[in-house]
């Protein structure tokens, strides 16, 4: 299977959002990646429910909502209503991560766990068979356009072994600083979903840029 590409709408032109959503519809990308930041869990505020719902009106591909917010349980249902097909929550923001994952699945959505760069994979040991994807942050969350952290490769390989050993069906998503300089190496290490924001929307030809990172 080829790598799933999920362009991050955070890097789109918000004044031309419909145009940029349609560009992704017409491209070889597979999902929309929607970054929700609350100014508390991360030091930045992105956009919220109405923008998510507006994207959904035009999006012809699944919407992957990455919640970088405190106490995400409060908003799971609202993001489902705003069009989420899958939701990832941060392990660091969820003291009852297993329960939060069950809550996402009970809504009929795919469930993911996102991990900050310094967060160990250990917290997944007793959860690996309950989740659909792991979002490995390859930058510190909060901003687009940051530099890729190279220790990510090792983390991907370790996660892949963990998934294989558990015989689990879990996608490995990489988020932050993904571009044509690291995509192939990430896919070789075991990544199955690549999120890319500034690389895609900053490219002269975003559709060609997407094809270039699909391995
Ligand atoms: C970072 C976000 C990422 C970000 C990716 O907090 O979770 O999804 O938008 O953007 P780039 O690809 O520009 O690093
Ligand atoms: Zn993200």
XYZ file of N, CA and C and ligand atoms in Angstrom:
660
model
N 0.834 -1.206 0.000
C 0.000 0.000 0.000
C 0.872 1.261 0.000
N 0.500 2.241 -0.796
C 1.261 3.496 -0.820
C 0.971 4.331 0.421
N 1.898 5.201 0.741
C 1.720 6.074 1.912
C 0.466 6.930 1.746
N -0.266 7.060 2.821
C -1.428 7.964 2.848
C -0.899 9.381 3.058
N -1.336 10.312 2.233
C -0.887 11.706 2.384
C -2.049 12.545 2.913
N -1.765 13.261 3.990
C -2.792 14.084 4.637
C -2.299 15.535 4.721
N -2.609 16.353 3.726
C -2.187 17.758 3.792
C -2.826 18.467 4.985
N -2.023 19.265 5.670
C -2.530 20.005 6.829
C -3.092 21.346 6.369
N -4.384 21.508 6.612
C -5.102 22.711 6.176
C -4.578 23.964 6.895
N -3.842 23.751 7.996
C -3.269 24.888 8.727
C -2.428 25.783 7.813
N -1.834 25.175 6.784
C -0.954 25.946 5.893
C -1.697 26.461 4.662
N -3.010 26.227 4.607
C -3.786 26.717 3.454
C -3.975 28.227 3.563
N -4.506 28.806 2.509
C -4.829 30.236 2.516
C -6.267 30.359 3.039
N -6.412 30.830 4.291
C -7.743 30.851 4.914
C -8.710 31.794 4.200
N -8.183 32.742 3.463
C -9.061 33.644 2.711
C -9.535 32.993 1.408
N -8.919 31.869 1.083
C -9.316 31.116 -0.115
C -9.460 29.635 0.233
N -10.132 29.400 1.337
C -10.179 28.041 1.867
C -10.869 27.058 0.920
N -11.974 27.475 0.335
C -12.681 26.570 -0.587
C -11.776 26.187 -1.771
N -11.066 27.174 -2.284
C -10.153 26.899 -3.405
C -9.103 25.867 -2.994
N -8.540 26.027 -1.792
C -7.484 25.105 -1.361
C -8.045 23.717 -1.033
N -9.267 23.662 -0.520
C -9.888 22.355 -0.254
C -10.121 21.636 -1.588
N -10.573 22.378 -2.579
C -10.814 21.753 -3.888
C -9.512 21.286 -4.536
N -8.465 22.036 -4.295
C -7.150 21.618 -4.813
C -6.762 20.250 -4.240
N -7.023 20.056 -2.957
C -6.714 18.753 -2.335
C -7.668 17.674 -2.864
N -8.930 18.026 -3.063
C -9.879 17.071 -3.657
C -9.357 16.529 -4.990
N -8.788 17.423 -5.776
C -8.337 17.040 -7.128
C -6.966 16.376 -7.136
N -6.293 16.369 -6.007
C -4.920 15.849 -5.954
C -4.917 14.370 -5.590
N -3.712 13.808 -5.480
C -3.553 12.400 -5.068
C -3.524 12.257 -3.545
N -3.768 13.343 -2.832
C -3.808 13.254 -1.365
C -4.999 12.387 -0.949
N -4.910 11.849 0.280
C -5.916 10.878 0.712
C -6.861 11.413 1.781
N -6.320 12.214 2.699
C -7.120 12.763 3.799
C -6.884 14.262 3.892
N -7.761 14.918 4.651
C -7.508 16.286 5.119
C -7.057 16.185 6.571
N -5.982 16.863 6.913
C -5.520 16.916 8.307
C -5.898 18.281 8.876
N -6.672 18.254 9.960
C -7.232 19.484 10.517
C -6.640 19.708 11.908
N -5.849 20.752 12.052
C -5.141 21.020 13.310
C -5.929 21.969 14.195
N -6.352 21.471 15.341
C -7.117 22.298 16.277
C -6.243 22.619 17.493
N -5.991 23.892 17.710
C -5.108 24.350 18.808
C -5.875 25.315 19.696
N -5.711 25.121 21.017
C -6.544 25.880 21.960
C -5.824 26.997 22.713
N -4.539 27.203 22.429
C -3.808 28.237 23.167
C -3.521 27.852 24.611
N -3.799 26.597 24.973
C -3.526 26.115 26.329
C -2.603 24.894 26.267
N -3.048 23.867 25.607
C -2.181 22.691 25.457
C -0.970 23.041 24.598
N -1.211 23.891 23.613
C -0.118 24.408 22.767
C -0.206 25.940 22.784
N 0.916 26.599 22.521
C 0.925 28.066 22.683
C 0.363 28.827 21.488
N -0.591 28.256 20.806
C -1.115 28.909 19.617
C -2.590 28.542 19.465
N -3.344 29.391 18.805
C -4.749 29.120 18.516
C -4.870 29.030 16.998
N -5.507 27.971 16.501
C -5.608 27.843 15.039
C -7.009 28.261 14.595
N -7.931 27.327 14.605
C -9.324 27.615 14.252
C -10.173 26.553 14.928
N -11.480 26.716 14.867
C -12.335 25.806 15.635
C -13.446 25.170 14.833
N -14.541 24.895 15.509
C -15.625 24.098 14.936
C -16.241 24.670 13.657
N -16.559 25.969 13.592
C -17.218 26.459 12.370
C -16.335 26.317 11.122
N -15.033 26.504 11.307
C -14.120 26.366 10.158
C -14.039 24.896 9.734
N -14.020 24.018 10.729
C -13.996 22.583 10.445
C -15.250 22.202 9.642
N -16.396 22.698 10.065
C -17.656 22.407 9.355
C -17.645 23.005 7.946
N -17.030 24.146 7.786
C -16.964 24.784 6.461
C -16.080 23.968 5.512
N -15.004 23.418 6.047
C -14.127 22.557 5.227
C -14.907 21.321 4.791
N -15.665 20.758 5.737
C -16.430 19.531 5.457
C -17.412 19.708 4.296
N -17.944 20.916 4.174
C -18.931 21.163 3.104
C -18.334 20.906 1.720
N -17.019 21.097 1.583
C -16.388 20.961 0.270
C -15.462 19.750 0.164
N -15.056 19.201 1.314
C -14.067 18.123 1.306
C -14.657 16.829 0.762
N -13.939 16.211 -0.168
C -14.401 14.936 -0.724
C -13.550 13.781 -0.213
N -12.718 14.051 0.781
C -11.864 13.004 1.350
C -12.022 13.025 2.870
N -11.676 11.913 3.543
C -11.878 11.847 4.994
C -11.144 12.956 5.750
N -11.745 13.382 6.847
C -11.159 14.440 7.658
C -10.591 13.882 8.960
N -9.298 14.095 9.108
C -8.528 13.638 10.263
C -8.306 14.843 11.174
N -8.988 14.851 12.313
C -8.917 16.010 13.207
C -7.912 15.741 14.331
N -6.898 16.576 14.382
C -5.814 16.455 15.372
C -6.080 17.471 16.473
N -6.530 16.971 17.623
C -6.908 17.869 18.717
C -5.706 18.160 19.609
N -5.176 19.359 19.484
C -4.094 19.798 20.378
C -4.751 20.691 21.430
N -5.592 20.061 22.234
C -6.369 20.825 23.218
C -6.390 20.089 24.558
N -6.601 20.856 25.622
C -6.790 20.282 26.961
C -8.175 19.629 27.032
N -8.278 18.577 27.807
C -9.554 17.890 28.046
C -10.372 17.689 26.758
N -9.817 16.970 25.800
C -10.492 16.838 24.504
C -11.868 16.163 24.572
N -12.120 15.391 25.632
C -13.427 14.703 25.725
C -14.605 15.672 25.609
N -14.372 16.897 26.052
C -15.455 17.893 26.019
C -15.935 18.183 24.597
N -15.109 17.923 23.603
C -15.418 18.374 22.241
C -15.521 17.261 21.198
N -15.433 16.003 21.633
C -15.409 14.910 20.647
C -16.679 14.900 19.797
N -17.816 14.983 20.470
C -19.086 14.924 19.756
C -19.244 16.129 18.819
N -18.827 17.283 19.294
C -18.938 18.500 18.477
C -18.087 18.383 17.210
N -16.901 17.791 17.333
C -16.075 17.652 16.124
C -16.635 16.576 15.205
N -17.287 15.583 15.768
C -17.967 14.622 14.888
C -19.030 15.374 14.075
N -19.804 16.198 14.747
C -20.857 16.960 14.054
C -20.262 17.920 13.031
N -19.062 18.408 13.302
C -18.400 19.336 12.372
C -17.687 18.605 11.241
N -17.786 17.264 11.215
C -17.303 16.541 10.043
C -16.127 15.615 10.236
N -15.644 15.443 11.464
C -14.489 14.553 11.667
C -14.843 13.116 11.306
N -13.930 12.451 10.595
C -14.062 11.015 10.349
C -13.157 10.245 11.294
N -12.120 10.915 11.739
C -11.194 10.329 12.725
C -10.655 11.457 13.586
N -10.343 11.095 14.811
C -9.855 12.105 15.763
C -8.635 11.536 16.480
N -7.581 12.358 16.549
C -6.459 11.984 17.426
C -6.397 12.953 18.594
N -6.073 12.390 19.765
C -5.924 13.193 20.979
C -4.508 12.982 21.498
N -4.011 13.942 22.238
C -2.658 13.823 22.779
C -2.644 13.021 24.067
N -1.732 12.043 24.140
C -1.575 11.261 25.369
C -1.308 12.194 26.545
N -0.549 13.277 26.278
C -0.157 14.192 27.364
C -1.354 14.983 27.908
N -2.450 15.014 27.151
C -3.619 15.803 27.561
C -4.727 14.923 28.151
N -4.465 13.612 28.220
C -5.538 12.678 28.606
C -5.126 11.759 29.746
N -5.505 12.084 30.984
C -5.169 11.186 32.095
C -5.874 9.830 31.976
N -7.012 9.801 31.286
C -7.751 8.542 31.099
C -7.821 8.251 29.601
N -6.633 8.040 29.064
C -6.512 7.912 27.607
C -7.356 6.762 27.049
N -7.379 5.640 27.761
C -8.151 4.486 27.286
C -9.630 4.861 27.163
N -10.121 5.563 28.165
C -11.534 5.984 28.134
C -11.792 6.960 26.985
N -10.886 7.898 26.788
C -11.059 8.877 25.703
C -11.097 8.177 24.341
N -10.225 7.180 24.183
C -10.211 6.416 22.921
C -11.547 5.684 22.735
N -12.044 5.101 23.820
C -13.349 4.419 23.707
C -14.442 5.422 23.339
N -14.377 6.609 23.916
C -15.382 7.637 23.607
C -15.357 8.006 22.123
N -14.163 8.107 21.548
C -14.062 8.425 20.111
C -14.676 7.282 19.296
N -14.344 6.047 19.684
C -14.840 4.901 18.911
C -16.353 4.725 19.048
N -16.861 5.050 20.222
C -18.318 4.952 20.410
C -19.079 5.928 19.527
N -18.402 6.984 19.105
C -19.035 7.939 18.174
C -18.983 7.420 16.734
N -18.349 6.259 16.544
C -18.256 5.690 15.210
C -17.090 6.248 14.412
N -16.119 6.842 15.103
C -14.966 7.443 14.415
C -13.715 6.590 14.648
N -12.748 6.737 13.751
C -11.435 6.109 13.967
C -10.714 6.919 15.041
N -9.913 6.220 15.844
C -9.285 6.884 16.989
C -7.763 6.808 16.919
N -7.133 7.941 17.183
C -5.668 7.982 17.168
C -5.121 8.613 18.432
N -3.864 8.250 18.738
C -3.148 8.881 19.854
C -1.974 9.647 19.284
N -1.858 10.913 19.657
C -0.721 11.732 19.222
C 0.276 11.832 20.373
N 1.560 11.784 20.007
C 2.634 11.842 21.014
C 3.596 12.977 20.689
N 3.866 13.812 21.680
C 4.871 14.863 21.512
C 6.246 14.235 21.272
N 7.185 14.994 20.728
C 8.491 14.410 20.401
C 9.188 13.713 21.579
N 9.045 14.252 22.788
C 9.769 13.647 23.915
C 8.980 12.526 24.592
N 7.739 12.313 24.185
C 6.906 11.324 24.873
C 7.248 9.910 24.408
N 7.477 9.040 25.385
C 7.856 7.662 25.089
C 6.665 6.878 24.519
N 6.982 5.801 23.815
C 5.929 4.934 23.261
C 5.297 4.050 24.338
N 5.895 4.050 25.538
C 5.429 3.152 26.608
C 3.937 3.278 26.888
N 3.416 4.494 26.790
C 1.999 4.700 27.140
C 1.060 3.972 26.178
N 1.621 3.419 25.093
C 0.774 2.714 24.117
C 0.705 1.215 24.387
N 1.555 0.741 25.313
C 1.702 -0.704 25.491
C 0.360 -1.412 25.716
N -0.482 -0.830 26.544
C -1.748 -1.509 26.857
C -2.934 -0.932 26.085
N -2.600 -0.290 24.974
C -3.637 0.411 24.208
C -3.514 0.115 22.713
N -2.436 -0.559 22.367
C -2.083 -0.669 20.951
C -3.163 -1.400 20.135
N -3.868 -2.330 20.759
C -4.914 -3.050 20.028
C -6.252 -2.310 20.021
N -6.294 -1.152 20.672
C -7.549 -0.394 20.754
C -7.578 0.810 19.828
N -6.457 1.108 19.189
C -6.401 2.352 18.416
C -6.240 2.074 16.923
N -6.582 3.061 16.117
C -6.465 2.923 14.665
C -5.179 3.561 14.132
N -4.687 4.577 14.811
C -3.434 5.202 14.369
C -2.719 5.914 15.504
N -1.407 6.036 15.302
C -0.577 6.814 16.226
C -0.021 7.979 15.424
N -0.159 9.185 15.975
C 0.396 10.367 15.330
C 1.690 10.717 16.056
N 2.803 10.414 15.425
C 4.107 10.756 16.010
C 4.436 12.182 15.613
N 4.519 13.057 16.596
C 4.863 14.452 16.299
C 6.364 14.528 16.020
N 6.691 15.054 14.857
C 8.102 15.201 14.479
C 8.546 16.660 14.593
N 7.696 17.472 15.233
C 8.036 18.834 15.689
C 7.271 18.998 17.004
N 7.599 20.017 17.768
C 6.768 20.311 18.948
C 5.493 20.970 18.461
N 4.330 20.417 18.857
C 3.082 20.904 18.273
C 2.803 22.363 18.611
N 2.113 23.018 17.711
C 1.719 24.404 17.947
C 1.869 25.288 16.724
N 2.759 24.914 15.845
C 3.013 25.772 14.680
C 3.338 24.928 13.453
N 2.940 25.432 12.295
C 3.370 24.826 11.046
C 4.751 25.363 10.693
N 5.366 24.744 9.709
C 6.619 25.269 9.172
C 7.849 25.101 10.040
N 7.823 24.146 10.992
C 9.002 23.936 11.830
C 9.894 22.844 11.245
N 11.080 22.747 11.851
C 12.085 21.812 11.353
C 11.844 20.407 11.907
N 11.937 19.443 11.040
C 11.772 18.021 11.369
C 12.818 17.563 12.398
N 12.376 16.822 13.409
C 13.299 16.306 14.438
C 13.760 14.897 14.049
N 15.074 14.706 13.805
C 15.558 13.436 13.240
C 15.355 12.199 14.120
N 15.223 12.340 15.444
C 15.019 11.145 16.287
C 13.697 10.445 15.956
N 12.881 11.105 15.142
C 11.602 10.515 14.717
C 11.800 9.167 14.015
N 12.867 9.057 13.213
C 13.054 7.802 12.455
C 13.103 6.601 13.399
N 13.869 6.756 14.483
C 14.019 5.691 15.468
C 12.692 5.360 16.132
N 11.956 6.416 16.419
C 10.662 6.238 17.082
C 9.705 5.466 16.170
N 9.759 5.770 14.896
C 8.892 5.074 13.928
C 9.248 3.587 13.892
N 10.548 3.306 13.831
C 10.975 1.899 13.776
C 10.532 1.162 15.043
N 10.682 1.799 16.189
C 10.284 1.159 17.457
C 8.779 0.925 17.492
N 8.032 1.910 17.030
C 6.572 1.756 17.030
C 6.157 0.629 16.091
N 6.825 0.547 14.961
C 6.492 -0.516 14.003
C 6.710 -1.891 14.646
N 7.823 -2.050 15.362
C 8.069 -3.346 16.034
C 7.000 -3.619 17.067
N 6.597 -2.579 17.790
C 5.574 -2.756 18.816
C 4.247 -3.216 18.187
N 3.905 -2.589 17.066
C 2.651 -2.920 16.370
C 2.719 -4.349 15.825
N 3.850 -4.690 15.209
C 4.006 -6.034 14.638
C 3.942 -7.090 15.744
N 4.632 -6.814 16.864
C 4.659 -7.788 17.964
C 3.259 -8.010 18.533
N 2.442 -6.987 18.505
C 1.083 -7.107 19.062
C 0.096 -7.584 17.998
N 0.597 -7.765 16.779
C -0.271 -8.171 15.676
C -1.436 -7.191 15.522
N -1.142 -5.924 15.705
C -2.189 -4.895 15.700
C -2.287 -4.247 14.323
N -3.439 -3.662 14.066
C -3.688 -3.012 12.783
C -3.731 -1.491 13.042
N -2.554 -0.889 13.054
C -2.439 0.513 13.469
C -1.584 1.283 12.460
N -2.093 2.408 11.997
C -1.321 3.234 11.069
C -0.320 4.095 11.845
N 0.813 4.366 11.215
C 1.837 5.228 11.825
C 1.873 6.546 11.053
N 1.397 7.586 11.710
C 1.310 8.901 11.080
C 2.444 9.799 11.586
N 3.045 10.543 10.683
C 4.107 11.489 11.059
C 3.601 12.896 10.790
N 3.794 13.769 11.768
C 3.240 15.118 11.662
C 4.282 16.171 12.057
N 4.689 16.961 11.068
C 5.581 18.085 11.343
C 6.860 18.038 10.528
N 7.047 19.050 9.706
C 8.307 19.163 8.958
C 8.510 18.114 7.888
N 7.424 17.472 7.459
C 7.552 16.442 6.421
C 7.721 17.127 5.063
N 8.675 16.630 4.282
C 8.880 17.165 2.928
C 9.536 16.101 2.047
N 9.933 16.493 0.853
C 10.502 15.508 -0.073
C 11.889 15.048 0.379
N 12.468 15.714 1.354
C 13.789 15.311 1.850
C 13.731 14.210 2.904
N 12.580 13.963 3.496
C 12.512 12.917 4.539
C 11.397 11.891 4.310
N 10.517 12.139 3.342
C 9.333 11.282 3.173
C 9.705 9.826 2.862
N 10.666 9.630 1.984
C 11.000 8.256 1.578
C 11.609 7.500 2.755
N 12.502 8.173 3.469
C 13.151 7.539 4.622
C 12.112 7.208 5.708
N 11.123 8.066 5.853
C 10.058 7.805 6.829
C 9.245 6.591 6.417
N 8.923 6.513 5.126
C 8.156 5.364 4.629
C 8.965 4.084 4.822
N 10.261 4.147 4.570
C 11.120 2.969 4.762
C 11.151 2.539 6.221
N 11.109 3.503 7.121
C 11.145 3.190 8.559
C 9.818 2.591 9.034
N 8.754 2.776 8.251
C 7.470 2.175 8.631
C 6.299 3.139 8.685
N 6.548 4.407 8.380
C 5.439 5.376 8.397
C 4.440 5.035 7.298
N 3.149 5.139 7.627
C 2.120 4.827 6.628
C 1.235 6.032 6.305
N 1.307 7.071 7.128
C 0.548 8.303 6.878
C 1.483 9.492 7.071
N 1.588 10.340 6.066
C 2.417 11.548 6.194
C 1.530 12.779 6.156
N 1.653 13.603 7.194
C 0.976 14.908 7.228
C 1.977 15.917 6.675
N 1.514 16.798 5.812
C 2.429 17.840 5.316
C 1.634 19.118 5.095
N 2.101 20.194 5.706
C 1.423 21.480 5.608
C 2.154 22.430 4.700
N 3.192 23.078 5.243
C 3.871 24.111 4.461
C 4.526 23.540 3.202
N 5.006 22.288 3.276
C 5.611 21.684 2.080
C 4.596 21.639 0.925
N 3.342 21.278 1.232
C 2.322 21.161 0.180
C 1.828 22.540 -0.257
N 1.345 23.328 0.718
C 0.694 24.588 0.338
C 1.702 25.677 -0.041
N 2.958 25.466 0.359
C 3.991 26.440 -0.011
C 4.621 26.113 -1.367
N 4.255 24.975 -1.936
C 4.870 24.560 -3.203
C 4.257 25.334 -4.365
N 5.057 25.496 -5.400
C 4.541 26.158 -6.591
C 3.443 25.300 -7.223
N 3.661 23.985 -7.181
C 2.681 23.048 -7.725
C 2.323 22.035 -6.625
N 1.341 22.349 -5.784
C 1.017 21.473 -4.651
C 0.665 20.036 -5.063
N -0.004 19.877 -6.206
C -0.381 18.518 -6.617
C 0.855 17.678 -6.925
N 1.820 18.285 -7.601
C 3.066 17.567 -7.907
C 3.835 17.293 -6.617
N 3.807 18.239 -5.696
C 4.510 18.068 -4.414
C 3.932 16.873 -3.651
N 2.625 16.708 -3.697
C 1.967 15.576 -3.020
C 2.434 14.255 -3.628
N 2.467 14.206 -4.952
C 2.884 12.956 -5.608
C 4.331 12.605 -5.287
N 5.119 13.627 -5.071
C 6.551 13.434 -4.797
C 6.818 12.800 -3.431
N 5.870 12.869 -2.514
C 6.120 12.286 -1.180
C 5.292 11.012 -0.947
N 4.693 10.495 -2.002
C 3.875 9.281 -1.888
C 4.744 8.082 -2.303
N 5.104 7.223 -1.356
C 5.973 6.074 -1.703
C 5.266 4.746 -1.472
C 1.835 21.132 14.234
C 0.670 20.557 13.468
C 1.047 20.061 12.123
C 1.508 21.144 11.205
C 2.291 20.554 10.074
O 1.436 21.519 15.484
O 0.116 19.473 14.173
O 0.002 19.325 11.528
O 0.468 21.902 10.689
O 2.796 21.590 9.330
P 4.196 21.506 8.609
O 4.075 20.403 7.603
O 4.342 22.851 7.996
O 5.229 21.208 9.653
Zn -1.312 18.043 13.094
